Short mmCIF file of C-alpha atoms in Angstrom, two decimals:
data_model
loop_
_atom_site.label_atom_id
_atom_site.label_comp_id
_atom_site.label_asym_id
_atom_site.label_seq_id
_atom_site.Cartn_x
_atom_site.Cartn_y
_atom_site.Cartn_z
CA UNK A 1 5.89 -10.03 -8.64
CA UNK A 2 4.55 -7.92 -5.58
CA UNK A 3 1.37 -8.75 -6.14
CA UNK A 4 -0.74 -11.87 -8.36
CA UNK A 5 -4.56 -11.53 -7.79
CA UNK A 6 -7.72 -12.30 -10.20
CA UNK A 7 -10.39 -10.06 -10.18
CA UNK A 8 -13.76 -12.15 -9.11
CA UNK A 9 -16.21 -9.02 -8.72
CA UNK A 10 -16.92 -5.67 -11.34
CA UNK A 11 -14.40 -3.70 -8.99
CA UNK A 12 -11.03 -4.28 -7.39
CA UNK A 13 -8.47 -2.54 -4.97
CA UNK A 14 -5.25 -3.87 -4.37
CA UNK A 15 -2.25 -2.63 -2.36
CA UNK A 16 1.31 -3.43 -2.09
CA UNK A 17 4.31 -2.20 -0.11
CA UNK A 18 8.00 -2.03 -1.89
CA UNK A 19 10.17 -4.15 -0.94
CA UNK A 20 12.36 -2.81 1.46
CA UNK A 21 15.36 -1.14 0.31
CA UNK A 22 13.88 -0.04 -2.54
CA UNK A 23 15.22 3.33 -4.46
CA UNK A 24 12.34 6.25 -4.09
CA UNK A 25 12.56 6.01 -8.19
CA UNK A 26 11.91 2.65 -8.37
CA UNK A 27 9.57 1.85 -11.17
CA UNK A 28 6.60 -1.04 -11.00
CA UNK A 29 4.71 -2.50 -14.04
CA UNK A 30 1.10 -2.99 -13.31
CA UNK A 31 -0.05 -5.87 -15.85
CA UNK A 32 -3.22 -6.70 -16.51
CA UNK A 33 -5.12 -9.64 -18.34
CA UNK A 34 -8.51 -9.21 -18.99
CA UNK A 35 -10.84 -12.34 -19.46
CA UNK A 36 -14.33 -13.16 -19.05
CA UNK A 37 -15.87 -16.60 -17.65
CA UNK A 38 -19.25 -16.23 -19.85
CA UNK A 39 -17.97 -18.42 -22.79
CA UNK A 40 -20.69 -16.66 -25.12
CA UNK A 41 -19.23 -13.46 -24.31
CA UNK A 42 -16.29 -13.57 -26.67
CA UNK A 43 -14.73 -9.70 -26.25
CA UNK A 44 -16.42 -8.24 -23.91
CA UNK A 45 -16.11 -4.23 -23.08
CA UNK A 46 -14.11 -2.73 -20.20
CA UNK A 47 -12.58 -0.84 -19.07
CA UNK A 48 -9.49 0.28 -16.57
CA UNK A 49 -9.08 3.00 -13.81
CA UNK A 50 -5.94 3.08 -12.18
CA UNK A 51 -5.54 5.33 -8.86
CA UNK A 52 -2.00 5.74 -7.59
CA UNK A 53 -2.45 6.53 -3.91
CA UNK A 54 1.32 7.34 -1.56
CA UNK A 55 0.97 7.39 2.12
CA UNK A 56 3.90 9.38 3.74
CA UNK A 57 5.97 8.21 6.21
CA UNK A 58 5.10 10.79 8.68
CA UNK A 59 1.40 11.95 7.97
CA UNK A 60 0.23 15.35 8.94
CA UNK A 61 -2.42 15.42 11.85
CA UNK A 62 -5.80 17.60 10.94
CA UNK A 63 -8.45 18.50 12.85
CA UNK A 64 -12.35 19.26 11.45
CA UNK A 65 -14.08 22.28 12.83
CA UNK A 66 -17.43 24.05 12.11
CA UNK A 67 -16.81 27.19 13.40
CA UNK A 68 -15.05 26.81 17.26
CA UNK A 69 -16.99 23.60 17.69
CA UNK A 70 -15.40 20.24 17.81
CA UNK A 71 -18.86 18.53 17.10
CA UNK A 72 -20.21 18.53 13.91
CA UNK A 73 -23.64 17.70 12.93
CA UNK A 74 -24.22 17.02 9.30
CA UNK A 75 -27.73 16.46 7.80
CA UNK A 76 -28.36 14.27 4.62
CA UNK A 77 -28.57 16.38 1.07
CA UNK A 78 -27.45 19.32 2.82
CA UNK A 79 -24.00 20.85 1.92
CA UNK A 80 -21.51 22.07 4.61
CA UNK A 81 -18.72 24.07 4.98
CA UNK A 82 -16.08 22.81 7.04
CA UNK A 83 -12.65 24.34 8.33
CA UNK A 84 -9.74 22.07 8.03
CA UNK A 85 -6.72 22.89 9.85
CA UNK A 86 -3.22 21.03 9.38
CA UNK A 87 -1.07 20.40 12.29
CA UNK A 88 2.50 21.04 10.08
CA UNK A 89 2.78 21.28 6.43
CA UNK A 90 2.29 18.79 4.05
CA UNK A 91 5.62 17.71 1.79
CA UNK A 92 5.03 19.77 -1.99
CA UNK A 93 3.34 17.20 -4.23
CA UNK A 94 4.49 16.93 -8.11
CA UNK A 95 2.53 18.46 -11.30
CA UNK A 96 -1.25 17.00 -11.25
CA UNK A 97 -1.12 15.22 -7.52
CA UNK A 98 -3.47 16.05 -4.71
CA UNK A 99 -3.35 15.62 -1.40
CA UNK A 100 -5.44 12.76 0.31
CA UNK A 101 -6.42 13.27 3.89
CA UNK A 102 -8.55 10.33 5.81
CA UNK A 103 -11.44 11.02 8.21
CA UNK A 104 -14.24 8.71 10.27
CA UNK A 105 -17.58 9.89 10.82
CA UNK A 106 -19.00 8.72 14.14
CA UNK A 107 -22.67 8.37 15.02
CA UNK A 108 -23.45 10.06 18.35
CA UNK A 109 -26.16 7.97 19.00
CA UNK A 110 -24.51 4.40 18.42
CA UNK A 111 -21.19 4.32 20.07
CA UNK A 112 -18.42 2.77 18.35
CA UNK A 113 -19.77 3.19 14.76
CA UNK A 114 -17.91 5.03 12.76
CA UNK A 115 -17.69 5.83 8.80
CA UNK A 116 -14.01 6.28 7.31
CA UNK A 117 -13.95 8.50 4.28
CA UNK A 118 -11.75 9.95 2.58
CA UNK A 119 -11.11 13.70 1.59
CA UNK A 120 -9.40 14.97 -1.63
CA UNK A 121 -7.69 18.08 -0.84
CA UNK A 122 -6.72 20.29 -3.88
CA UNK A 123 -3.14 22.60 -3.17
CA UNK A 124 -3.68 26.47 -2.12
CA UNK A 125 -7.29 25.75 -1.23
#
């Protein structure tokens, strides 16, 4: 096993890295048990979302513009348009994969806090 957790809260997220020397089509079986601790709660309902995520070896640098500016000033419940640009191109991805790029926010008027979030990039767009 790679991995042996319980679940103690509604949501999980668990990681793991092959062991080394692994074959790129090595297969993994993700196993699951579900249980409740409410003993009048016999069969409970759930339910299971599973999110395969890959980080490449040698990730692709991008920088966030609006316009030519290198700041970016982004107000709540407004939408905006950014410009992503890729330092290199990304390896091709296989039938219903998208690309998963990583960003921090940072709050110009309290250094050192930032806000990492993730960005779902679709191919050709």
């Amino acid at each position: 096993a790679l991995l042996s957790e319980g679940m103690s809260y509604r949501k999980g997220s668990y990681e793991f890295e092959p062991p080394k020397g692994a074959k790129a089509d090595a297969k993994y079986t993700l196993k699951v048990s579900g249980a409740t601790a409410d003993p009048e709660n016999g069969a409970p309902a759930w339910t299971l979302h599973v999110k395969e995520i890959h980080a490449y070896a040698q990730p692709v640098p991008l920088t966030v513009k609006e316009g030519k500016e290198d700041r970016i000033v982004l107000y709540p419940e407004h939408s905006q348009d950014l410009a992503l640009t890729l330092k290199g191109v990304p390896p091709a991805l296989p039938e219903g994969a998208a690309w998963l790029a990583e960003a921090a926010l940072s709050d110009a008027e309290t250094p050192g806090l930032t806000l990492p979030i993730e960005i779902q990039l679709a191919p050709g767009k």
